[in-house]
XYZ file of C-alpha atoms in Angstrom:
733
model
C 22.604 -72.921 -57.479
C 20.239 -72.800 -54.368
C 19.848 -68.835 -53.261
C 21.642 -67.894 -50.494
C 20.112 -66.314 -47.539
C 21.449 -63.899 -44.874
C 20.872 -64.922 -40.805
C 19.767 -62.175 -40.289
C 16.763 -63.741 -38.116
C 14.083 -63.719 -40.507
C 15.193 -65.376 -43.778
C 14.805 -62.118 -45.923
C 18.239 -60.407 -45.881
C 17.202 -57.129 -45.418
C 19.036 -56.248 -42.520
C 16.491 -55.043 -40.288
C 15.485 -57.783 -38.877
C 12.034 -57.851 -39.863
C 11.874 -59.090 -43.122
C 10.006 -56.406 -44.814
C 11.864 -53.913 -45.536
C 10.667 -51.131 -42.966
C 12.789 -50.138 -39.589
C 11.785 -52.039 -36.519
C 10.919 -50.803 -33.390
C 14.434 -50.462 -31.791
C 15.462 -48.486 -35.224
C 12.695 -46.644 -35.437
C 12.839 -45.645 -31.594
C 16.888 -44.733 -31.854
C 15.953 -42.714 -35.471
C 13.435 -40.640 -32.947
C 15.673 -40.145 -29.862
C 18.566 -38.576 -32.407
C 15.668 -36.656 -34.095
C 14.848 -35.228 -30.991
C 18.624 -34.805 -29.690
C 18.921 -32.643 -32.568
C 15.955 -30.636 -32.215
C 17.135 -30.229 -28.424
C 20.416 -29.052 -29.641
C 18.932 -26.637 -32.679
C 16.973 -25.489 -29.355
C 19.889 -24.755 -27.146
C 21.582 -23.317 -30.227
C 18.912 -21.211 -30.992
C 18.693 -20.342 -27.421
C 21.896 -19.303 -26.849
C 21.859 -17.481 -29.913
C 18.950 -15.494 -29.012
C 20.778 -14.769 -25.084
C 24.034 -13.249 -27.464
C 21.806 -11.168 -29.167
C 19.973 -9.767 -26.008
C 23.538 -9.382 -24.446
C 24.992 -7.388 -27.648
C 21.938 -5.430 -27.620
C 22.483 -4.613 -24.135
C 25.765 -3.612 -24.087
C 24.912 -1.740 -26.981
C 21.986 0.389 -25.446
C 24.519 0.928 -22.311
C 26.882 1.771 -24.297
C 25.356 4.547 -25.900
C 23.457 5.737 -22.875
C 26.741 5.738 -21.383
C 27.971 8.024 -24.121
C 24.715 10.207 -23.799
C 25.338 10.692 -20.472
C 29.062 12.116 -21.010
C 28.368 14.211 -24.000
C 24.875 15.548 -25.111
C 22.977 14.301 -21.653
C 25.692 16.256 -19.244
C 25.262 19.349 -21.529
C 22.058 19.076 -21.311
C 22.022 18.351 -17.403
C 24.301 21.497 -17.155
C 22.212 23.530 -18.856
C 19.144 22.561 -17.256
C 20.514 22.972 -13.876
C 22.438 26.582 -14.577
C 19.323 27.655 -16.184
C 17.321 26.777 -13.144
C 19.923 28.305 -10.891
C 19.821 31.184 -13.062
C 15.899 31.694 -12.634
C 15.843 30.706 -9.007
C 18.442 33.353 -8.382
C 16.878 36.000 -10.163
C 13.721 35.620 -7.943
C 15.107 34.994 -5.095
C 16.212 38.816 -4.303
C 13.904 40.920 -1.925
C 12.379 42.762 -4.321
C 10.678 39.804 -5.895
C 10.020 37.864 -2.919
C 8.401 41.184 -1.541
C 6.396 41.900 -4.709
C 2.640 42.441 -4.584
C 1.736 39.090 -5.907
C 3.844 37.499 -3.416
C 1.890 39.016 -1.166
C -1.943 38.118 -2.046
C 0.072 34.742 -2.012
C 0.661 35.142 1.692
C -2.646 36.139 2.076
C -4.474 33.166 0.374
C -2.417 30.833 2.617
C -3.828 32.638 5.537
C -7.304 32.358 4.355
C -6.926 28.484 2.988
C -5.444 27.750 6.526
C -8.437 29.336 7.896
C -10.623 27.859 5.842
C -9.207 23.918 6.032
C -8.261 23.862 9.511
C -8.670 26.698 11.499
C -12.143 27.289 11.519
C -12.907 23.417 12.494
C -11.451 24.146 15.752
C -13.066 27.426 15.917
C -16.549 26.026 15.757
C -15.741 22.988 18.028
C -14.349 24.995 20.586
C -17.553 27.623 20.977
C -19.475 24.269 21.445
C -17.238 23.416 24.684
C -18.679 21.492 27.403
C -18.205 24.621 29.689
C -20.620 27.142 27.948
C -23.732 25.294 28.409
C -24.037 22.326 30.961
C -25.379 23.369 34.229
C -24.596 20.882 37.054
C -24.584 21.515 39.981
C -21.265 22.753 41.431
C -18.551 19.406 42.074
C -20.844 17.713 39.005
C -18.613 14.864 37.312
C -20.824 14.328 34.343
C -20.765 11.520 31.578
C -19.660 13.705 28.339
C -21.231 11.833 25.070
C -21.466 12.578 21.514
C -23.826 11.428 18.619
C -22.799 11.431 15.441
C -25.234 10.681 12.371
C -24.910 9.494 8.703
C -21.455 10.211 7.939
C -22.573 7.957 4.794
C -19.146 8.236 3.114
C -19.313 8.748 -0.655
C -18.851 6.153 -2.956
C -19.627 5.146 -6.693
C -23.482 5.173 -5.616
C -23.800 8.346 -4.481
C -23.198 9.932 -7.702
C -23.539 7.450 -10.244
C -23.048 9.611 -13.299
C -20.033 12.406 -12.150
C -17.250 11.799 -14.299
C -13.509 9.877 -13.041
C -11.871 13.356 -12.199
C -15.039 14.765 -10.772
C -16.078 11.643 -8.285
C -12.459 10.665 -6.509
C -12.412 14.937 -6.228
C -15.744 14.804 -4.151
C -15.053 12.006 -1.849
C -11.350 13.534 -0.770
C -12.931 16.710 -0.164
C -16.220 15.210 1.630
C -13.473 12.730 3.402
C -11.336 15.781 4.488
C -14.481 18.013 6.050
C -15.622 14.350 8.045
C -11.856 13.876 9.385
C -11.326 17.579 10.461
C -14.440 17.885 11.834
C -13.829 14.853 13.867
C -10.139 15.255 14.830
C -10.943 18.309 16.404
C -14.069 17.375 18.238
C -11.660 14.621 19.550
C -8.980 17.046 20.651
C -11.101 19.975 21.883
C -13.820 18.301 23.332
C -12.680 14.950 24.224
C -15.611 13.029 24.816
C -15.969 9.716 26.786
C -18.096 7.914 24.760
C -18.972 8.632 20.797
C -21.776 7.119 19.338
C -22.959 6.569 16.054
C -26.346 6.651 14.580
C -25.934 4.600 11.350
C -25.844 4.822 7.559
C -22.058 4.716 7.855
C -21.897 4.140 4.206
C -23.610 5.424 1.341
C -23.812 2.110 -0.594
C -22.606 -0.741 1.835
C -25.959 -2.510 0.736
C -24.719 -2.465 -2.671
C -21.517 -3.823 -2.706
C -21.494 -8.047 -2.702
C -20.617 -10.220 -0.059
C -18.008 -13.167 -0.268
C -20.885 -15.476 1.060
C -24.586 -15.439 0.441
C -27.461 -14.633 -2.154
C -27.054 -11.073 -2.757
C -29.641 -10.941 -5.517
C -32.727 -8.858 -5.304
C -36.094 -10.742 -4.721
C -38.323 -11.386 -7.947
C -41.029 -9.506 -6.393
C -38.370 -6.411 -4.925
C -36.765 -6.143 -8.543
C -39.048 -3.504 -9.894
C -38.414 -1.251 -6.777
C -35.082 -0.103 -8.216
C -34.837 3.109 -9.781
C -34.076 2.620 -13.540
C -31.342 4.691 -13.083
C -29.738 1.807 -10.499
C -30.968 -1.114 -12.614
C -28.687 0.186 -15.545
C -25.561 0.232 -13.072
C -26.557 -2.743 -11.348
C -24.432 -5.047 -13.351
C -21.648 -3.145 -13.299
C -21.507 -2.542 -9.412
C -22.233 -6.592 -8.986
C -19.507 -6.836 -11.013
C -16.577 -4.211 -10.140
C -17.947 -3.953 -6.314
C -18.188 -6.807 -3.840
C -16.320 -7.953 -0.754
C -12.911 -6.323 -1.061
C -14.211 -2.943 -2.375
C -16.678 -3.057 0.896
C -13.486 -3.894 2.691
C -11.709 -1.101 1.581
C -14.589 0.888 2.580
C -14.337 -0.537 5.773
C -10.794 0.982 6.033
C -11.603 4.262 4.677
C -13.937 4.743 7.450
C -11.423 3.697 10.099
C -9.276 5.924 8.831
C -11.673 8.818 9.315
C -13.326 7.815 12.694
C -11.118 5.196 14.409
C -7.362 6.499 13.940
C -7.858 9.893 15.185
C -9.920 8.314 18.419
C -6.178 8.635 20.831
C -6.816 12.244 19.980
C -8.956 12.876 22.796
C -6.847 10.835 25.361
C -6.327 7.320 26.366
C -8.296 8.520 30.452
C -11.637 9.008 30.287
C -12.830 12.020 32.552
C -12.956 12.194 36.691
C -15.401 8.937 37.998
C -15.850 7.126 34.094
C -15.384 3.693 33.504
C -13.475 4.260 30.226
C -13.847 5.759 27.008
C -16.038 4.062 24.635
C -16.704 3.488 20.908
C -19.983 2.557 19.388
C -20.654 2.415 15.828
C -22.967 -0.983 15.507
C -26.117 0.914 14.782
C -26.711 -0.162 11.119
C -28.891 2.401 9.065
C -30.799 1.633 5.605
C -27.798 2.202 3.779
C -25.882 -0.115 5.365
C -28.507 -3.055 4.663
C -31.520 -1.736 3.127
C -35.036 -0.930 4.816
C -38.101 -3.550 6.047
C -38.550 -6.394 3.607
C -35.456 -5.855 1.307
C -33.028 -5.852 4.317
C -29.863 -7.984 2.772
C -28.975 -10.621 5.304
C -25.748 -11.178 3.787
C -25.223 -7.582 4.600
C -25.907 -7.636 7.814
C -24.033 -10.409 9.054
C -21.358 -8.729 7.333
C -21.794 -5.828 9.443
C -22.301 -7.477 12.325
C -18.771 -9.001 12.162
C -17.241 -6.233 11.767
C -19.082 -3.423 13.734
C -20.774 -5.388 16.284
C -23.880 -6.936 17.041
C -26.694 -4.132 15.972
C -29.265 -4.832 19.029
C -27.409 -3.953 22.304
C -27.081 -2.893 26.033
C -24.799 -0.272 27.088
C -25.231 1.208 30.905
C -23.111 4.884 30.215
C -22.881 7.292 32.630
C -25.259 5.386 35.071
C -27.782 5.177 32.277
C -28.948 2.553 30.032
C -28.323 2.942 26.468
C -31.117 0.436 23.936
C -29.136 0.448 20.180
C -32.237 -1.232 17.939
C -31.997 -2.176 14.362
C -34.873 -0.441 13.518
C -34.386 -1.127 9.634
C -34.624 -4.485 10.468
C -37.598 -4.174 12.900
C -39.415 -2.737 9.954
C -39.949 -5.548 8.290
C -42.512 -7.011 10.975
C -44.736 -4.440 9.595
C -44.292 -4.379 6.431
C -47.096 -4.645 3.415
C -44.871 -8.011 2.182
C -45.192 -9.862 5.433
C -48.239 -11.934 4.242
C -46.632 -12.485 0.911
C -42.925 -13.425 1.746
C -41.287 -14.771 4.340
C -39.580 -12.237 6.594
C -39.003 -13.952 9.631
C -35.323 -14.110 9.258
C -35.532 -10.426 8.793
C -36.801 -9.412 11.536
C -37.169 -12.153 14.336
C -33.487 -11.760 15.873
C -34.698 -7.712 16.914
C -37.887 -9.212 18.045
C -36.403 -11.673 20.358
C -33.816 -8.806 21.534
C -37.262 -6.755 22.424
C -38.514 -9.781 24.099
C -35.800 -9.731 26.718
C -34.105 -6.271 26.316
C -35.795 -5.268 30.551
C -34.122 -8.712 31.678
C -30.817 -7.274 29.824
C -31.341 -3.765 31.297
C -31.086 -4.982 34.752
C -28.478 -7.759 34.213
C -26.027 -4.695 32.890
C -27.347 -2.101 35.801
C -26.294 -4.796 38.098
C -22.772 -5.474 36.534
C -22.066 -1.866 36.736
C -22.895 -1.153 40.561
C -20.693 -4.401 40.969
C -17.660 -2.605 39.509
C -17.989 0.814 41.105
C -18.337 -1.301 44.412
C -15.150 -3.233 43.338
C -17.133 -6.828 43.226
C -16.985 -9.175 40.181
C -19.285 -8.463 37.807
C -19.917 -11.828 36.562
C -21.449 -14.829 38.500
C -19.393 -17.051 40.614
C -20.647 -21.158 40.140
C -19.384 -23.372 43.144
C -17.111 -25.734 41.287
C -17.863 -29.490 42.398
C -18.428 -32.754 40.707
C -21.859 -34.131 41.429
C -24.215 -37.083 39.910
C -26.453 -35.870 37.309
C -29.459 -37.248 38.783
C -28.704 -36.044 42.358
C -27.979 -32.702 40.962
C -30.215 -29.043 41.793
C -31.204 -26.603 40.045
C -33.356 -24.850 42.184
C -30.057 -22.350 43.473
C -28.299 -21.926 40.602
C -26.784 -18.449 41.157
C -28.255 -15.365 39.240
C -27.184 -11.936 39.080
C -31.215 -10.797 38.364
C -32.926 -12.156 41.367
C -36.188 -10.421 41.309
C -37.738 -8.667 38.778
C -37.720 -4.885 39.897
C -33.846 -5.022 40.019
C -32.164 -1.707 39.280
C -33.000 0.026 36.242
C -31.113 3.257 35.134
C -32.669 5.897 33.143
C -32.840 4.340 29.274
C -32.073 5.774 26.285
C -33.558 4.772 22.618
C -31.183 4.807 19.859
C -32.356 4.214 16.419
C -31.475 5.275 13.198
C -35.235 5.566 12.067
C -37.150 8.420 13.840
C -40.446 7.443 15.694
C -43.649 8.173 13.906
C -45.296 11.204 14.208
C -48.503 12.373 12.923
C -47.664 14.698 9.333
C -47.027 17.987 9.769
C -45.780 17.530 13.270
C -43.494 20.303 13.569
C -39.305 20.090 14.485
C -39.153 23.112 15.982
C -36.545 26.397 15.419
C -33.350 24.431 15.246
C -34.497 22.879 12.030
C -32.391 24.073 9.428
C -34.203 23.223 6.168
C -37.645 25.542 6.762
C -37.680 27.117 10.263
C -41.373 26.985 11.898
C -44.229 28.992 10.588
C -44.736 32.081 11.873
C -48.065 31.926 14.539
C -50.706 33.876 13.735
C -51.057 36.840 16.070
C -52.047 35.938 19.350
C -51.040 32.243 19.360
C -48.250 31.409 21.466
C -47.879 27.363 20.372
C -46.439 26.170 16.930
C -48.517 25.993 14.022
C -49.642 22.599 13.408
C -49.674 21.108 10.648
C -46.122 22.731 9.803
C -45.129 20.163 6.693
C -42.402 22.479 5.633
C -40.717 22.463 9.370
C -41.722 18.816 10.030
C -40.329 15.629 8.447
C -42.090 14.150 6.002
C -44.308 10.620 6.389
C -43.281 8.991 3.806
C -41.372 6.017 2.171
C -39.589 4.688 -1.240
C -36.903 2.078 -2.224
C -35.236 1.494 0.778
C -36.260 3.450 2.953
C -39.047 5.269 5.124
C -38.512 8.491 6.716
C -40.038 7.435 10.004
C -40.951 4.257 11.528
C -44.304 2.963 12.067
C -46.944 4.076 14.645
C -47.424 0.198 15.513
C -43.199 -0.378 15.942
C -42.670 2.771 17.213
C -44.871 1.697 20.058
C -43.621 -1.506 20.160
C -40.264 -0.003 20.974
C -41.125 2.248 23.871
C -43.325 -0.690 25.241
C -40.859 -3.097 25.089
C -37.897 -1.647 26.605
C -39.381 0.812 29.317
C -38.477 3.058 31.327
C -37.200 5.504 27.896
C -36.472 9.288 29.272
C -35.320 10.023 25.924
C -34.627 8.963 22.426
C -32.343 9.936 19.708
C -32.247 8.591 15.762
C -30.402 10.089 12.316
C -31.546 9.293 8.971
C -32.884 12.783 8.070
C -29.875 14.751 8.259
C -31.171 18.121 9.537
C -32.307 18.828 13.021
C -35.594 17.868 14.916
C -36.640 17.979 18.122
C -40.436 17.068 19.651
C -41.927 15.064 22.171
C -44.125 12.406 21.331
C -47.493 11.977 22.335
C -49.273 9.842 25.205
C -49.242 6.917 23.309
C -45.175 6.936 23.164
C -44.985 8.015 26.614
C -44.388 11.732 26.195
C -40.851 10.886 25.168
C -38.732 13.386 24.161
C -36.749 12.721 20.754
C -33.684 14.627 18.853
C -32.831 13.914 15.255
C -29.165 14.215 15.033
C -27.793 16.661 11.999
C -25.348 14.734 9.688
C -21.946 15.278 10.321
C -21.350 15.311 6.385
C -21.349 17.931 3.959
C -22.337 16.235 1.040
C -26.205 15.511 2.668
C -28.097 18.005 1.300
C -28.130 20.450 4.661
C -26.015 23.418 4.297
C -24.592 23.126 7.898
C -23.592 20.064 9.682
C -23.615 19.328 13.025
C -23.422 16.622 15.923
C -25.456 16.126 19.199
C -23.475 16.613 22.869
C -24.917 14.720 25.762
C -24.001 15.615 29.077
C -24.806 12.782 31.734
C -25.164 12.886 35.585
C -27.217 10.697 37.232
C -25.656 9.969 40.801
C -26.720 6.302 42.493
C -26.773 4.523 45.824
C -25.339 0.965 45.967
C -28.999 -0.354 44.943
C -28.675 2.006 42.201
C -31.454 5.066 43.262
C -30.894 8.066 42.429
C -29.324 10.725 44.618
C -30.092 13.870 43.259
C -33.852 13.109 43.801
C -36.563 11.863 41.834
C -37.906 13.966 38.803
C -34.477 15.693 38.337
C -33.325 15.636 35.135
C -30.356 13.267 34.237
C -29.625 14.352 30.525
C -28.461 17.816 29.243
C -28.375 17.864 25.041
C -26.323 20.277 22.897
C -26.242 20.906 18.938
C -23.000 22.099 18.176
C -22.554 23.484 14.197
C -19.379 22.758 11.566
C -18.538 25.473 9.175
C -20.766 25.885 6.095
C -18.897 24.400 3.057
C -20.676 26.588 0.822
C -20.001 29.687 3.102
C -15.950 28.777 2.888
C -15.979 28.223 -0.870
C -18.032 31.401 -1.543
C -14.879 33.146 0.591
C -12.556 31.812 -1.497
C -14.414 32.698 -4.442
C -14.831 36.632 -3.627
C -10.961 36.526 -2.495
C -10.491 35.417 -6.169
C -12.408 38.114 -7.905
C -10.689 40.430 -5.852
C -7.484 39.546 -6.344
C -8.148 39.267 -10.108
C -9.027 43.316 -10.217
C -6.283 44.103 -7.511
C -3.977 42.288 -10.306
C -5.041 44.309 -12.739
C -4.989 47.970 -11.538
C -1.877 46.868 -10.706
C -0.658 45.824 -14.199
C -2.219 49.085 -15.503
C -0.572 51.776 -12.692
C 2.616 49.695 -13.295
C 2.483 51.433 -17.429
C 1.554 54.814 -16.045
C 3.319 55.496 -12.889
C 6.637 53.247 -14.268
C 6.721 50.991 -11.213
C 8.983 48.382 -11.510
C 7.964 45.647 -13.199
C 7.378 41.883 -12.055
C 7.968 40.018 -15.562
C 11.327 39.804 -16.404
C 12.453 40.922 -19.647
C 12.645 38.565 -22.135
C 15.354 40.237 -24.007
C 17.421 39.057 -20.257
C 16.062 35.574 -20.280
C 19.184 34.495 -22.636
C 19.422 31.316 -25.030
C 16.770 28.818 -23.473
C 17.700 25.869 -25.578
C 19.426 23.031 -23.692
C 21.787 22.195 -26.609
C 23.676 24.447 -28.057
C 22.402 25.558 -31.465
C 25.505 27.193 -33.519
C 29.026 28.344 -32.454
C 29.888 32.215 -32.398
C 32.737 33.038 -34.536
C 35.833 34.706 -32.401
C 36.032 38.334 -32.961
C 39.760 39.949 -33.575
C 40.641 42.953 -32.066
C 42.220 44.167 -34.939
C 40.128 47.447 -36.147
C 39.740 46.084 -39.511
C 37.946 43.104 -38.640
C 34.041 43.425 -39.986
C 33.832 39.469 -39.291
C 30.199 39.049 -38.115
C 28.676 36.509 -35.888
C 25.638 34.314 -37.544
C 22.665 35.262 -37.659
C 20.427 32.397 -35.860
C 21.542 29.120 -37.229
C 22.457 29.589 -41.049
C 25.401 31.966 -40.611
C 24.478 34.536 -43.255
C 27.778 35.661 -44.266
C 26.632 36.908 -47.781
C 24.156 39.248 -45.720
C 27.138 40.239 -43.052
C 29.334 41.349 -46.221
C 26.513 43.274 -48.330
C 25.885 44.998 -44.704
C 29.539 46.057 -43.957
C 29.582 46.834 -47.727
C 26.627 49.233 -47.194
C 27.674 50.845 -43.804
C 31.732 51.347 -45.045
C 30.991 54.801 -45.778
C 29.497 55.356 -42.068
C 32.789 54.040 -40.419
C 30.775 51.011 -39.201
C 30.934 47.266 -39.575
C 27.937 44.998 -38.064
C 27.924 42.637 -35.828
C 25.034 40.858 -34.853
C 22.633 43.457 -35.552
C 24.669 46.023 -33.912
C 26.759 48.732 -35.560
C 30.653 48.597 -34.343
C 32.900 51.699 -34.769
C 36.086 50.703 -36.832
C 37.737 54.124 -35.280
C 41.149 54.020 -33.681
C 41.232 52.293 -29.863
C 40.995 55.412 -27.865
C 43.707 56.295 -25.208
C 41.052 57.278 -22.564
C 40.997 53.976 -19.474
C 37.651 55.104 -18.452
C 35.101 52.163 -19.011
C 31.907 54.261 -20.687
C 29.575 50.553 -20.473
C 27.108 52.153 -18.553
C 26.535 54.924 -21.204
C 26.151 52.211 -24.060
C 30.126 52.738 -24.798
C 32.463 49.672 -24.948
C 36.287 49.307 -24.603
C 37.704 49.273 -28.015
C 34.006 50.005 -29.285
C 32.217 52.940 -30.844
C 28.907 53.894 -29.820
C 25.586 50.611 -30.194
C 23.437 51.570 -32.243
C 20.499 49.321 -32.075
C 19.382 48.398 -35.181
C 15.269 48.198 -35.203
C 13.048 46.027 -37.241
C 11.249 48.824 -38.341
C 14.371 50.538 -40.044
C 15.984 47.167 -41.700
C 14.147 45.581 -44.373
C 17.087 42.701 -44.826
C 17.340 44.212 -48.323
C 14.217 42.697 -49.710
C 13.441 46.527 -51.750
C 15.549 46.361 -54.778
C 18.154 49.386 -54.445
C 17.772 50.366 -50.723
C 18.427 48.307 -47.252
C 17.486 50.901 -44.992
C 14.829 52.834 -44.349
C 13.966 56.018 -42.051
C 12.087 54.651 -38.618
C 8.587 55.986 -38.641
C 8.090 58.200 -35.735
C 5.445 55.679 -33.654
C 1.645 57.224 -33.529
C -0.310 56.840 -31.151
C -1.747 53.235 -32.426
C 1.559 51.784 -32.490
C 1.820 53.597 -28.600
C -1.322 52.390 -27.467
C -0.503 48.713 -28.814
C 2.685 48.435 -26.964
C 1.370 49.573 -23.587
C -1.440 47.371 -24.160
C 1.119 44.140 -24.575
C 2.834 45.455 -21.631
C -0.006 45.369 -19.409
C -1.168 41.914 -20.590
C 2.083 40.473 -20.223
C 2.076 41.852 -16.400
C -1.062 40.679 -15.604
C -0.401 37.373 -17.056
C 2.626 36.848 -15.361
C 1.672 38.193 -11.870
C -1.783 36.086 -11.911
C -0.097 32.827 -13.421
C 2.092 33.314 -9.958
C -0.557 33.769 -8.102
C -2.684 30.751 -9.477
C 0.381 28.011 -9.127
C 1.199 29.154 -5.809
C -2.233 29.039 -4.449
C -3.502 25.549 -6.151
C -0.096 23.480 -5.153
C -0.728 25.038 -1.594
C -4.753 23.962 -1.437
C -3.987 20.649 -3.219
C -1.167 19.724 -0.640
C -3.591 20.552 2.457
C -6.281 18.337 0.465
C -3.619 15.581 0.060
C -2.799 15.909 4.129
C -6.355 15.607 4.676
């Protein structure tokens, strides 16, 4: 008989459609889908199971928290509140509020307000314009203030200081700058404030978002070893974002208080102005090592580093002297530095024309005319257009030129040893020999050192200094910063005998004990053509150095007061024990149970006179010891209750309470069981021993303990209240 085959399409009777005993693709696909479906179902089941577990756990946790809050938690909170209320109640009484430690705290409050607030206002008020200006009656001078080298502290300033100390230093120095500058605005209300560079301390070190910020190969060995070790960390941690935070910090100190000085300028002044675009070497670098990306960033946020401003009928010319110094650098012939010094050299080539155009605009403003050029609106063919009659503000070379003031961060060159005058704080001038009236020359201690180093140069080169004076022209005065201390001198004939003042730093952290700022009063009345009305040759500029508080003296005052406080509190504690004065420290026996949760439950005593039950000692409830004490003292007619002897005699008929004499109602005399009387039954056959009469040694120890407790309590009260107030003043700035 022939074999039979199934009709599955392949003649092999496997029922799968392929004849080889393996699942077909459709079957495999169906099986795979089924498996994935089951897996997803399992996942969903597990997910639901996890969610249910989380919900159940959350419910259990909330239930326990609720139970704790309604039970022990509420009891603990109530006990804490009651104990706190008792402490406050015991302290808010006249005897404690008007106590000697609180009087010292009141003294500290006045001293701290003086050292952290009032002294700044007092120092600035002593510099008021009316105290030193000497203009004719009816003059309306323009009042200007120079601020030099605020140099806000950052990680570049003190890289070796630990974390808590460095932020504290930053906070204290920022507060000093803010308080000084705020009082400057509030009291003096200057029409113009000009910054003379070094706004930041490490501005040149914080990377920009764009541009190559690396040190060139030829300059890497110039950096000090201490900074080379930190360079990688600085590049990793401090970039554009950090610089922007520092920019915001600078604005918080110096831009926010601007409105304190008022919105409107003084009489006959064009408007209030703040100029902070002059860079220093800490902002950009110096000379050949100026970082161009840092300069572009500085320009974007502070304005053009080379500029001309007309202020009080004077022309102020700000020059980026740190970039100009690249033109005279020894690296000029080895490295292409044109990108650094070309902008400032182009500015100097055009500065005389810029000055005259600025003077013309100022005159047009006061005459009520349009300051800018007016062009005819017409359409012309390009070939027929004429350019011979183009409007121009400056039609002739000898246009109006106001007296010019040069602003540079780095001081101009002078011979080594040139004295800076009697107002220089670091070293006063050397005393001249008998019969000599001129200052001692050279006087190296009183002079600015003519030297240089990594990213700094104390004075400009002589060639750059002469170039500045000649290129600008009509310079009647120069102001600079960088040195941190005051320096005043008149330059040589090569620099046209220009007087220069190097302005003190406003910061307390720049190595000069007494910070300060420079006040300048400008008065130069002119006619419609810009010619002076007061007469040629008369001074149009007056200056005054305003000194700020010495932080070292302030902290010395704090230290001296702290020492006096210690002696005063020690003397009070000693007299307290001798004169039997009212103690400030609360009696420890009156503090009550300090435990938050109840430790044991006291037994309720019966009114029966035969009741000899005692309350448990501590937390153990030692009934055996209580019974033993009761049996040993029964012959004396007393029962022991929590360390006290109670009479079991009948209740007295008298209704007069005698608690004030140590007697209680229904009770006998209270006899205190002193620890030195009772040995707890440790010795066999005896429970009591006679009290030893105190000798001089135990009396001295007891008195010393009382003195020490009073000293510690009063000192701690003064310390935490004073430090708390100082922290508040520091936090508020």
